[in-house]
PDB file of C-alpha atoms in Angstrom:
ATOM      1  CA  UNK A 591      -7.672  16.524  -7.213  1.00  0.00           C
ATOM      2  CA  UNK A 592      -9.407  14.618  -3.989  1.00  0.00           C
ATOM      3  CA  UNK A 593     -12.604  14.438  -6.286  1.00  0.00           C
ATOM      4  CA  UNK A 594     -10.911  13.923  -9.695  1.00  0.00           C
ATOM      5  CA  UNK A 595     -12.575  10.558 -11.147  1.00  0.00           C
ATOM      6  CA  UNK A 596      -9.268  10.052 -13.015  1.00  0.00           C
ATOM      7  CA  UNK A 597      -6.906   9.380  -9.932  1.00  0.00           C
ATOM      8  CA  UNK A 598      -9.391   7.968  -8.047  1.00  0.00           C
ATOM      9  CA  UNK A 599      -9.545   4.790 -10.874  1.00  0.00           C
ATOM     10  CA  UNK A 600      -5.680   5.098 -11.543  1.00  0.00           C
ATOM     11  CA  UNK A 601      -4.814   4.771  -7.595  1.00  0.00           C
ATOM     12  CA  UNK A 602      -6.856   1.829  -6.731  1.00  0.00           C
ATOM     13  CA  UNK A 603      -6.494  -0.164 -10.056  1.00  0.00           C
ATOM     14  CA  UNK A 604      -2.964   0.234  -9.552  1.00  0.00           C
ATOM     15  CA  UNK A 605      -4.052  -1.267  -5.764  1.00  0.00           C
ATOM     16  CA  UNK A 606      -5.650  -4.348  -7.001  1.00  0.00           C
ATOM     17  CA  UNK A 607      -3.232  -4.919  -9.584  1.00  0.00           C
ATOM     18  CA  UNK A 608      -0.397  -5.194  -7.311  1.00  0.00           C
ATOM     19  CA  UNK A 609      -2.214  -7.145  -4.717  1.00  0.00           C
ATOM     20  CA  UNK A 610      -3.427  -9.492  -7.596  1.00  0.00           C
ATOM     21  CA  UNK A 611       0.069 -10.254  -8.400  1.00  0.00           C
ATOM     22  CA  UNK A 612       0.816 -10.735  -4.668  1.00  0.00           C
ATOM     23  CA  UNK A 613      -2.129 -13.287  -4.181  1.00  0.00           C
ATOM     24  CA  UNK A 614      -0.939 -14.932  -7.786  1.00  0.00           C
ATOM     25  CA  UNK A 615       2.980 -15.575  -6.527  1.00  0.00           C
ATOM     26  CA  UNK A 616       2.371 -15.210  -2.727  1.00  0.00           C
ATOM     27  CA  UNK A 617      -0.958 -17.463  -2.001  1.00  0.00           C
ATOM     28  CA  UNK A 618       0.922 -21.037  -0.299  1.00  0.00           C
ATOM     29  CA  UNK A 619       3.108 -18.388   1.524  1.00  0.00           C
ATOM     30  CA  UNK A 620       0.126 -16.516   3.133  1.00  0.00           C
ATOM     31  CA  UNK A 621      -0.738 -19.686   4.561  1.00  0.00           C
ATOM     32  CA  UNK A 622       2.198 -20.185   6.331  1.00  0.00           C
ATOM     33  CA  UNK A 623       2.639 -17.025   7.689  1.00  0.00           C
ATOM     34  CA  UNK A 624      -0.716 -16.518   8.353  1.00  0.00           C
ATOM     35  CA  UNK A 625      -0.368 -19.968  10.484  1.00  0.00           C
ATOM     36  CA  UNK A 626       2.574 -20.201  11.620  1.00  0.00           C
ATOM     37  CA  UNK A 627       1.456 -22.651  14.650  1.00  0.00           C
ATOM     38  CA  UNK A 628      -0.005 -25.233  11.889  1.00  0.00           C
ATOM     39  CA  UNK A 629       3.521 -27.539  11.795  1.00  0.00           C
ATOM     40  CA  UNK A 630       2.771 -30.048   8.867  1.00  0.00           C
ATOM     41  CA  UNK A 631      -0.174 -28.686   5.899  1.00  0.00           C
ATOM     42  CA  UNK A 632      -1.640 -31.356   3.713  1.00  0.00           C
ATOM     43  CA  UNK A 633      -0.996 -31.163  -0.170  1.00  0.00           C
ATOM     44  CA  UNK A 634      -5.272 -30.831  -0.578  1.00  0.00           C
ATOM     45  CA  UNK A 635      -5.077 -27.732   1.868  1.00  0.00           C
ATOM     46  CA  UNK A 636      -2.000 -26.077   0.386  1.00  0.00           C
ATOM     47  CA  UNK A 637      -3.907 -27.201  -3.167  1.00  0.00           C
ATOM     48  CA  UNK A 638      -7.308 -25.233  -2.197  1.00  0.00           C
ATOM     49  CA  UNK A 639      -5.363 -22.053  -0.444  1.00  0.00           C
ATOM     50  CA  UNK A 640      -2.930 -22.001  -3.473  1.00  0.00           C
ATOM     51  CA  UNK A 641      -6.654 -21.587  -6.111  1.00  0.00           C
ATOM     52  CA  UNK A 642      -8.106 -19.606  -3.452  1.00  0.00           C
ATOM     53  CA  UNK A 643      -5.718 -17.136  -4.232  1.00  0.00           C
ATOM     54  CA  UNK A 644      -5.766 -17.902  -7.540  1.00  0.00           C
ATOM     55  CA  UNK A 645      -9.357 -17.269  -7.828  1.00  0.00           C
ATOM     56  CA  UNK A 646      -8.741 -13.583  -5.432  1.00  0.00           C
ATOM     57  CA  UNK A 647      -5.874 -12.786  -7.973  1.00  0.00           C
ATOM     58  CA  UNK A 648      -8.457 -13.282 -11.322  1.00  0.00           C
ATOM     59  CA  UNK A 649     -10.664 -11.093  -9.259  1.00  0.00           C
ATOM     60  CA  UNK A 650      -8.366  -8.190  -8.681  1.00  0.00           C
ATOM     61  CA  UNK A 651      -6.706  -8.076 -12.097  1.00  0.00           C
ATOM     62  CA  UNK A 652     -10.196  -7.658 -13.764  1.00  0.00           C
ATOM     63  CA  UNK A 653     -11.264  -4.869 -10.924  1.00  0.00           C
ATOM     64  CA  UNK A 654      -7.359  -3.283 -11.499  1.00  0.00           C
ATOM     65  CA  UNK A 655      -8.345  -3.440 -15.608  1.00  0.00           C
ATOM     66  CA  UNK A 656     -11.697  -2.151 -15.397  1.00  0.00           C
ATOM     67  CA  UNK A 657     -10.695   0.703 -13.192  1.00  0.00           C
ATOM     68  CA  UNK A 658      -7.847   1.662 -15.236  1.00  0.00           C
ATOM     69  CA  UNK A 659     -10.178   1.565 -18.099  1.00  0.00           C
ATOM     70  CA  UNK A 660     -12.644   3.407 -16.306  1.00  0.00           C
ATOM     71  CA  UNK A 661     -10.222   6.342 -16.090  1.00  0.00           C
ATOM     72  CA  UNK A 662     -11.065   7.708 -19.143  1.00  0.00           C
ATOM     73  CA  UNK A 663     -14.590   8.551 -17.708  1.00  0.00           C
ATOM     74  CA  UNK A 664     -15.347  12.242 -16.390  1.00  0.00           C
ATOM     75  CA  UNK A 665     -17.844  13.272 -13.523  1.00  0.00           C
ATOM     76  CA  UNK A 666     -21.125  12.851 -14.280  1.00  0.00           C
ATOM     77  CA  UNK A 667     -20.826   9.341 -16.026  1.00  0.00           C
ATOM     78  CA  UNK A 668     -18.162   8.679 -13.468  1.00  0.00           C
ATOM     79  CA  UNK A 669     -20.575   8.937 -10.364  1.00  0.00           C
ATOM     80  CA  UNK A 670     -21.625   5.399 -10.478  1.00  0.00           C
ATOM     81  CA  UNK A 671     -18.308   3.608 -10.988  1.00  0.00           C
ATOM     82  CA  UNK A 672     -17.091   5.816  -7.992  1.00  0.00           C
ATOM     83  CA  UNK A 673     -20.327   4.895  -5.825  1.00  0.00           C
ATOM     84  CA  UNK A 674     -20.280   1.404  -6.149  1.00  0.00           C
ATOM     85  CA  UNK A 675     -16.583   0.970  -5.932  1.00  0.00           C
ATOM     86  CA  UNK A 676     -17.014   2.612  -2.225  1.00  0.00           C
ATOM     87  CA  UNK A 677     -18.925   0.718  -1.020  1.00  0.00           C
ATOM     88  CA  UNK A 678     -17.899  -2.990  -2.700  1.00  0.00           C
ATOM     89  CA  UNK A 679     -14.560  -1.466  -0.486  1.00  0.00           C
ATOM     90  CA  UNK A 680     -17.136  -1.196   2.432  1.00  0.00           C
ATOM     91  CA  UNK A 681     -18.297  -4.547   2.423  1.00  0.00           C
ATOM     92  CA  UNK A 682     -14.489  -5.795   1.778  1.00  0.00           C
ATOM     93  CA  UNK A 683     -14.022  -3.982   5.239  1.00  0.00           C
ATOM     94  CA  UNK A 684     -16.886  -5.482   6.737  1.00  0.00           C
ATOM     95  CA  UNK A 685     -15.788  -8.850   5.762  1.00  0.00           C
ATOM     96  CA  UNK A 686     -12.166  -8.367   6.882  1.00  0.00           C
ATOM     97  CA  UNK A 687     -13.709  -7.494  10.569  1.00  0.00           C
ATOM     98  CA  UNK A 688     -15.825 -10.085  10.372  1.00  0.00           C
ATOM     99  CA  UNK A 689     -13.346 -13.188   9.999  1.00  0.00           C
ATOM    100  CA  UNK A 690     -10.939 -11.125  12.295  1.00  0.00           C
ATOM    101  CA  UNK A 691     -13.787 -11.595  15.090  1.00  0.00           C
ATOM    102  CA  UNK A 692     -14.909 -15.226  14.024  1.00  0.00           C
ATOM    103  CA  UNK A 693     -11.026 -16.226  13.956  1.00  0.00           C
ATOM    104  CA  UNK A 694     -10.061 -14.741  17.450  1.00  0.00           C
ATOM    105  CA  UNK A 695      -6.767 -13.650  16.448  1.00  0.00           C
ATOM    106  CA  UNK A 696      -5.094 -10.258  16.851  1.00  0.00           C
ATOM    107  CA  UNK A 697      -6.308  -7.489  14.820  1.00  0.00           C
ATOM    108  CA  UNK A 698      -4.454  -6.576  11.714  1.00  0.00           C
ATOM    109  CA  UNK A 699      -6.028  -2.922  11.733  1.00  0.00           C
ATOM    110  CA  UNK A 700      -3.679  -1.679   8.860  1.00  0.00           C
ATOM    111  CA  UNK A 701      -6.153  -3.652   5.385  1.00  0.00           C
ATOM    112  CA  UNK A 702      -9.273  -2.176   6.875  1.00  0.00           C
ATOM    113  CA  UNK A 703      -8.246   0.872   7.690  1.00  0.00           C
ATOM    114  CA  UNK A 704      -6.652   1.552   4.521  1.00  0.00           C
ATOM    115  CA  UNK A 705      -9.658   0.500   2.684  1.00  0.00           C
ATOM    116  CA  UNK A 706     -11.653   2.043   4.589  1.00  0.00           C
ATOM    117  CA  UNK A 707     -10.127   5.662   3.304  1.00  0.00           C
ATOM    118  CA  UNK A 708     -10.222   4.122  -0.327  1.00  0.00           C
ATOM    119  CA  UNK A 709     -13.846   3.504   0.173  1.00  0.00           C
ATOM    120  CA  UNK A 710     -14.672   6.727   1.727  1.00  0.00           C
ATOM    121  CA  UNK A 711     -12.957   8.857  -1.130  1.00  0.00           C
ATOM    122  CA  UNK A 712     -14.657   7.068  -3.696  1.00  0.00           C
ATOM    123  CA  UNK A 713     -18.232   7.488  -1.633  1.00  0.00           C
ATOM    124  CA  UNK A 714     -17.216  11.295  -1.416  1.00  0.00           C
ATOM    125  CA  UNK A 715     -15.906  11.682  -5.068  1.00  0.00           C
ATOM    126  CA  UNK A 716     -19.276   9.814  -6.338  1.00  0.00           C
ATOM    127  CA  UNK A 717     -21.117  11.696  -4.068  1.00  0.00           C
ATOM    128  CA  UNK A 718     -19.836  15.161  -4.509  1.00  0.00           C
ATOM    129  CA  UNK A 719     -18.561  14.650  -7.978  1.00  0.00           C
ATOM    130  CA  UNK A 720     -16.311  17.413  -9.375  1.00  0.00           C
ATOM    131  CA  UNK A 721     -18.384  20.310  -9.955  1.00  0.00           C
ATOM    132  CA  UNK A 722     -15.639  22.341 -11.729  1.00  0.00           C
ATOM    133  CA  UNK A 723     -16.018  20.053 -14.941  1.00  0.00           C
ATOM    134  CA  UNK A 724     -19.743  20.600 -14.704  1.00  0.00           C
ATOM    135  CA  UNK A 725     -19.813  24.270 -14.504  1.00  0.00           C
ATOM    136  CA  UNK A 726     -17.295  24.657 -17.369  1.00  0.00           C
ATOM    137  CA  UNK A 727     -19.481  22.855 -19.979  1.00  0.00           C
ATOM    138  CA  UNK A 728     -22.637  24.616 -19.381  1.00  0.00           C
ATOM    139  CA  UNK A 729     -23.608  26.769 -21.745  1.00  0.00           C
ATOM    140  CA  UNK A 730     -23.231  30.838 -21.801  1.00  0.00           C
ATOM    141  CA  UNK A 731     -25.493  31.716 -24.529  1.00  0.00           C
ATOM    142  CA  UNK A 732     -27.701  34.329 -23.259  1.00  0.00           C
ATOM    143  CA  UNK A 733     -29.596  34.798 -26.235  1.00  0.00           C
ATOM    144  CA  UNK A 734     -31.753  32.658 -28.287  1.00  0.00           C
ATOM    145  CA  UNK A 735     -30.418  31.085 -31.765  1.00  0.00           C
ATOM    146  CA  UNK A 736     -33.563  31.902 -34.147  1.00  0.00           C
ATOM    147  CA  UNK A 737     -34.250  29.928 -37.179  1.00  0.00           C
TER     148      UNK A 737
END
């Protein structure tokens, strides 16, 4: 089931579906929260955070789609879905440190962590594929078919 293309797609466009419609209804109160030492925020600032996360929620409702779509696929035609979701979720990790570092504020370890795992079971599904389905559809014919 770890390597199963199916749950893998179904899982995380579930994810970014959810965290779509979080950055669609959420994004002015991210802002605050995020900042809560920022007293007054100007209309243009709350304007670009609020499309920001307009923009971020476009994004993950077409990744969410696309993945659930993508379900439907079985290993091998899977394998490059699963590789390059891993590591697009890599290089969302490596962005996530990045800012944390740049920003100087305390580590939220929790959003890389968990998409760090994300990204490594889609590296090891793509990478390791799920044999069983493979084996199962290769032929058993032991003798020729003469015409």
């Amino acid at each position: 089931m770890l390597k199963n293309p199916k749950v893998i797609f179904i899982v995380i466009g579930v994810i970014n579906l959810l965290h779509g419609l979080l950055f669609f209804f959420g994004g002015a109160e991210v802002l605050t929260a995020s900042f809560p030492e920022m007293e007054e925020i100007s209309d243009e600032t709350n304007f670009l955070v609020v499309f920001g996360m307009e923009i971020t929620a476009g994004f993950n409702f077409i990744l969410g789609m696309t993945l659930l779509f993508c379900s439907k696929l079985k290993y091998p035609e899977s394998k490059n879905v699963l590789l390059g979701l891993g590591l697009g979720l890599l290089f969302i990790v490596a962005i996530a440190i990045k800012h944390t570092i740049q920003s100087q504020t305390e580590i939220e370890i929790a959003g890389p962590i968990i998409v760090g795992l994300l990204s490594i079971w889609s590296l090891f599904a793509g990478i390791k594929g799920d044999l069983s389905l493979i084996h199962i559809s290769e032929p058993t014919r032991r003798t020729p078919i003469s015409y």
